[in-house]
mmCIF file of C-alpha atoms in Angstrom:
data_model
loop_
_atom_site.group_PDB
_atom_site.id
_atom_site.type_symbol
_atom_site.label_atom_id
_atom_site.label_comp_id
_atom_site.label_asym_id
_atom_site.label_seq_id
_atom_site.Cartn_x
_atom_site.Cartn_y
_atom_site.Cartn_z
ATOM 1 C CA GLY A 1493 -18.991 -33.640 -18.223
ATOM 2 C CA ARG A 1494 -19.040 -29.625 -17.683
ATOM 3 C CA GLY A 1495 -16.016 -27.626 -19.142
ATOM 4 C CA ALA A 1496 -13.528 -25.425 -16.935
ATOM 5 C CA ALA A 1497 -15.369 -22.327 -18.146
ATOM 6 C CA GLU A 1498 -18.813 -23.547 -17.732
ATOM 7 C CA ALA A 1499 -18.149 -24.722 -14.110
ATOM 8 C CA ALA A 1500 -16.432 -21.279 -13.464
ATOM 9 C CA ARG A 1501 -19.553 -19.507 -14.377
ATOM 10 C CA GLY A 1502 -21.748 -17.881 -11.083
ATOM 11 C CA GLN A 1503 -18.827 -18.212 -9.077
ATOM 12 C CA GLU A 1504 -16.785 -15.060 -8.073
ATOM 13 C CA ALA A 1505 -13.556 -14.570 -9.277
ATOM 14 C CA MET A 1506 -10.447 -13.822 -7.373
ATOM 15 C CA ARG A 1507 -7.391 -11.053 -8.342
ATOM 16 C CA ILE A 1508 -4.299 -10.577 -6.742
ATOM 17 C CA GLY A 1509 -1.694 -7.807 -7.400
ATOM 18 C CA HIS A 1510 1.362 -6.949 -5.519
ATOM 19 C CA GLY A 1511 2.826 -3.571 -4.975
ATOM 20 C CA TYR A 1512 6.119 -2.358 -3.900
ATOM 21 C CA ASP A 1513 7.681 0.912 -3.014
ATOM 22 C CA ALA A 1514 11.059 2.191 -1.527
ATOM 23 C CA HIS A 1515 12.350 5.740 -0.375
ATOM 24 C CA ARG A 1516 15.627 7.152 0.939
ATOM 25 C CA LEU A 1517 15.889 8.116 4.359
ATOM 26 C CA VAL A 1518 16.867 11.944 4.332
ATOM 27 C CA PRO A 1519 16.857 14.706 7.245
ATOM 28 C CA GLY A 1520 14.479 17.568 6.990
ATOM 29 C CA ARG A 1521 11.519 15.320 5.839
ATOM 30 C CA LYS A 1522 8.366 13.821 7.930
ATOM 31 C CA LEU A 1523 8.533 9.833 8.389
ATOM 32 C CA ILE A 1524 5.381 8.899 7.449
ATOM 33 C CA LEU A 1525 4.075 5.281 6.871
ATOM 34 C CA GLY A 1526 0.554 3.895 6.709
ATOM 35 C CA GLY A 1527 -0.777 7.536 7.358
ATOM 36 C CA VAL A 1528 1.252 7.464 10.810
ATOM 37 C CA GLU A 1529 3.853 10.062 11.688
ATOM 38 C CA ILE A 1530 6.499 8.369 13.255
ATOM 39 C CA PRO A 1531 9.023 10.410 15.334
ATOM 40 C CA PHE A 1532 12.130 10.025 13.808
ATOM 41 C CA ALA A 1533 15.263 12.189 12.971
ATOM 42 C CA LEU A 1534 14.853 10.989 9.015
ATOM 43 C CA GLY A 1535 11.798 10.803 6.996
ATOM 44 C CA LEU A 1536 11.290 9.627 3.577
ATOM 45 C CA LEU A 1537 12.247 11.703 0.287
ATOM 46 C CA GLY A 1538 9.647 11.753 -2.550
ATOM 47 C CA HIS A 1539 7.492 14.087 -4.453
ATOM 48 C CA SER A 1540 4.441 13.464 -2.045
ATOM 49 C CA ASP A 1541 4.568 12.508 1.392
ATOM 50 C CA ALA A 1542 6.307 9.292 0.247
ATOM 51 C CA ASP A 1543 4.202 6.875 2.228
ATOM 52 C CA ALA A 1544 6.130 3.873 0.850
ATOM 53 C CA LEU A 1545 3.650 1.596 2.607
ATOM 54 C CA ALA A 1546 0.653 3.507 0.962
ATOM 55 C CA HIS A 1547 2.377 3.317 -2.300
ATOM 56 C CA ALA A 1548 2.694 -0.497 -2.234
ATOM 57 C CA VAL A 1549 -0.810 -1.050 -0.906
ATOM 58 C CA THR A 1550 -1.863 1.440 -4.019
ATOM 59 C CA ASP A 1551 0.180 -0.182 -6.751
ATOM 60 C CA ALA A 1552 -1.267 -3.795 -5.497
ATOM 61 C CA LEU A 1553 -4.890 -2.619 -5.900
ATOM 62 C CA PHE A 1554 -4.005 -1.347 -9.499
ATOM 63 C CA GLY A 1555 -2.434 -4.725 -10.285
ATOM 64 C CA ALA A 1556 -4.732 -6.623 -8.749
ATOM 65 C CA ALA A 1557 -7.468 -4.560 -11.245
ATOM 66 C CA GLY A 1558 -4.880 -4.803 -14.113
ATOM 67 C CA LEU A 1559 -4.610 -1.038 -14.112
ATOM 68 C CA PRO A 1560 -1.414 0.868 -15.022
ATOM 69 C CA ASP A 1561 0.758 1.628 -12.044
ATOM 70 C CA ILE A 1562 0.572 4.336 -9.291
ATOM 71 C CA GLY A 1563 3.234 7.006 -11.210
ATOM 72 C CA ALA A 1564 0.823 6.621 -14.208
ATOM 73 C CA HIS A 1565 -2.333 7.890 -12.031
ATOM 74 C CA PHE A 1566 -0.358 9.953 -9.986
ATOM 75 C CA PRO A 1567 2.887 11.564 -11.629
ATOM 76 C CA ASP A 1568 5.769 12.968 -9.729
ATOM 77 C CA THR A 1569 5.572 15.508 -12.543
ATOM 78 C CA ASP A 1570 2.623 16.695 -11.549
ATOM 79 C CA PRO A 1571 2.802 19.688 -9.302
ATOM 80 C CA ALA A 1572 -0.714 18.927 -7.718
ATOM 81 C CA TYR A 1573 0.459 15.454 -6.206
ATOM 82 C CA GLU A 1574 3.805 17.897 -4.365
ATOM 83 C CA GLY A 1575 3.775 17.022 -0.469
ATOM 84 C CA ALA A 1576 0.318 15.536 -0.980
ATOM 85 C CA ASP A 1577 -1.260 12.872 0.983
ATOM 86 C CA SER A 1578 -0.778 9.090 0.076
ATOM 87 C CA MET A 1579 -3.706 8.108 2.059
ATOM 88 C CA LEU A 1580 -5.947 10.121 -0.259
ATOM 89 C CA MET A 1581 -4.374 9.132 -3.145
ATOM 90 C CA LEU A 1582 -5.168 5.245 -1.740
ATOM 91 C CA LYS A 1583 -8.628 6.401 -1.289
ATOM 92 C CA GLU A 1584 -8.716 7.400 -4.645
ATOM 93 C CA ALA A 1585 -7.084 4.177 -5.937
ATOM 94 C CA ALA A 1586 -9.690 1.850 -3.772
ATOM 95 C CA ALA A 1587 -12.697 3.962 -5.240
ATOM 96 C CA GLU A 1588 -11.515 3.307 -8.639
ATOM 97 C CA VAL A 1589 -11.038 -0.422 -8.208
ATOM 98 C CA ALA A 1590 -14.622 -0.798 -6.252
ATOM 99 C CA ALA A 1591 -15.887 1.116 -9.376
ATOM 100 C CA LEU A 1592 -14.502 -1.680 -11.694
ATOM 101 C CA GLY A 1593 -16.779 -4.190 -9.676
ATOM 102 C CA LEU A 1594 -13.586 -5.406 -7.737
ATOM 103 C CA ARG A 1595 -14.148 -5.348 -4.152
ATOM 104 C CA VAL A 1596 -10.888 -5.701 -1.033
ATOM 105 C CA GLU A 1597 -10.974 -8.941 0.220
ATOM 106 C CA ASN A 1598 -7.551 -8.640 2.119
ATOM 107 C CA ILE A 1599 -4.200 -7.083 1.818
ATOM 108 C CA ASP A 1600 -1.147 -8.554 3.241
ATOM 109 C CA CYS A 1601 2.022 -5.846 3.849
ATOM 110 C CA THR A 1602 5.547 -5.943 4.738
ATOM 111 C CA LEU A 1603 7.547 -3.195 5.700
ATOM 112 C CA VAL A 1604 11.538 -3.562 5.234
ATOM 113 C CA ALA A 1605 13.534 -1.264 7.788
ATOM 114 C CA ASP A 1606 16.654 -1.124 9.466
ATOM 115 C CA ARG A 1607 15.576 1.768 11.620
ATOM 116 C CA PRO A 1608 13.559 2.968 13.273
ATOM 117 C CA LYS A 1609 11.778 -0.044 15.122
ATOM 118 C CA LEU A 1610 8.067 0.026 13.370
ATOM 119 C CA SER A 1611 6.426 -2.291 15.761
ATOM 120 C CA PRO A 1612 4.782 0.233 17.908
ATOM 121 C CA ASP A 1613 2.965 1.906 14.979
ATOM 122 C CA LEU A 1614 1.820 -1.085 12.957
ATOM 123 C CA PRO A 1615 -1.715 -1.223 14.790
ATOM 124 C CA ARG A 1616 -2.098 2.512 13.679
ATOM 125 C CA MET A 1617 -1.060 1.691 10.280
ATOM 126 C CA ARG A 1618 -3.724 -0.908 9.788
ATOM 127 C CA GLU A 1619 -6.407 0.894 11.188
ATOM 128 C CA ASN A 1620 -5.684 4.200 8.826
ATOM 129 C CA LEU A 1621 -5.058 1.346 5.796
ATOM 130 C CA ALA A 1622 -8.060 -0.216 6.384
ATOM 131 C CA LEU A 1623 -10.379 2.958 6.518
ATOM 132 C CA ALA A 1624 -9.063 4.137 3.394
ATOM 133 C CA LEU A 1625 -10.020 0.987 1.853
ATOM 134 C CA GLY A 1626 -13.160 0.680 3.309
ATOM 135 C CA VAL A 1627 -12.686 -2.628 5.082
ATOM 136 C CA ALA A 1628 -12.596 -3.931 8.142
ATOM 137 C CA PRO A 1629 -9.320 -4.208 10.126
ATOM 138 C CA GLU A 1630 -9.135 -8.071 10.208
ATOM 139 C CA ARG A 1631 -8.606 -7.612 6.329
ATOM 140 C CA VAL A 1632 -5.629 -6.019 6.753
ATOM 141 C CA ASN A 1633 -2.168 -6.972 8.152
ATOM 142 C CA VAL A 1634 0.969 -4.984 8.519
ATOM 143 C CA LYS A 1635 3.997 -6.391 9.440
ATOM 144 C CA ALA A 1636 7.374 -5.245 9.538
ATOM 145 C CA THR A 1637 11.199 -6.893 8.902
ATOM 146 C CA THR A 1638 14.573 -5.594 8.842
ATOM 147 C CA GLU A 1639 17.751 -6.851 6.588
ATOM 148 C CA GLU A 1640 20.045 -6.946 9.002
ATOM 149 C CA GLY A 1641 21.942 -4.375 7.637
ATOM 150 C CA LEU A 1642 22.075 -6.723 4.076
ATOM 151 C CA GLY A 1643 20.586 -4.011 2.198
ATOM 152 C CA LEU A 1644 18.366 -1.009 1.063
ATOM 153 C CA ALA A 1645 16.780 -0.938 4.681
ATOM 154 C CA GLY A 1646 19.798 0.712 5.926
ATOM 155 C CA GLU A 1647 19.490 3.723 3.595
ATOM 156 C CA GLY A 1648 15.791 3.613 3.280
ATOM 157 C CA ILE A 1649 12.570 2.150 4.012
ATOM 158 C CA GLY A 1650 10.619 -0.391 1.209
ATOM 159 C CA ALA A 1651 7.229 -1.692 1.523
ATOM 160 C CA HIS A 1652 5.749 -4.973 -0.173
ATOM 161 C CA CYS A 1653 1.957 -5.568 -0.532
ATOM 162 C CA VAL A 1654 0.021 -8.349 -1.832
ATOM 163 C CA ALA A 1655 -3.581 -7.408 -2.583
ATOM 164 C CA LEU A 1656 -6.822 -9.776 -3.095
ATOM 165 C CA LEU A 1657 -9.505 -8.786 -4.647
ATOM 166 C CA ARG A 1658 -13.126 -10.374 -5.627
ATOM 167 C CA GLU A 1659 -15.010 -9.892 -8.514
ATOM 168 C CA GLU A 1660 -18.455 -8.643 -7.586
ATOM 169 C CA PRO A 1661 -20.996 -11.142 -8.993
#
């Protein structure tokens, strides 16, 4: 019979990556998630615009591609990234992954926040992420959940993302 390696030849391989990011909610900052500015009294603290969702997606792409994380690519010690638009960093990450012959099959994200209510903004986040990744919105999913006062989500916002990439033949 044929060996597994021989059977796999000619088939496109799939690669999966996971990204996670979290930032503290503080006064005096804009709240930006998935490139959407959300009206709220607090914003996320960070060197860039602190878009935890965009950061998690970026790290998921880098993870699936076997590349170093977002901090290695866009260090918070570099003044060039102070206040930077995280969606532009995501576009750069998507271009880097595409240059390796990897195509985004789909991404699935979960925001973790006790406040504010994020559901009204999820469709716009999905559209922004799809645009940055160069994929149809159907390939992007963004959900939100709370921790019901149990953990991080009372003081900040976290984001998880799983990315599935396909190796181009």
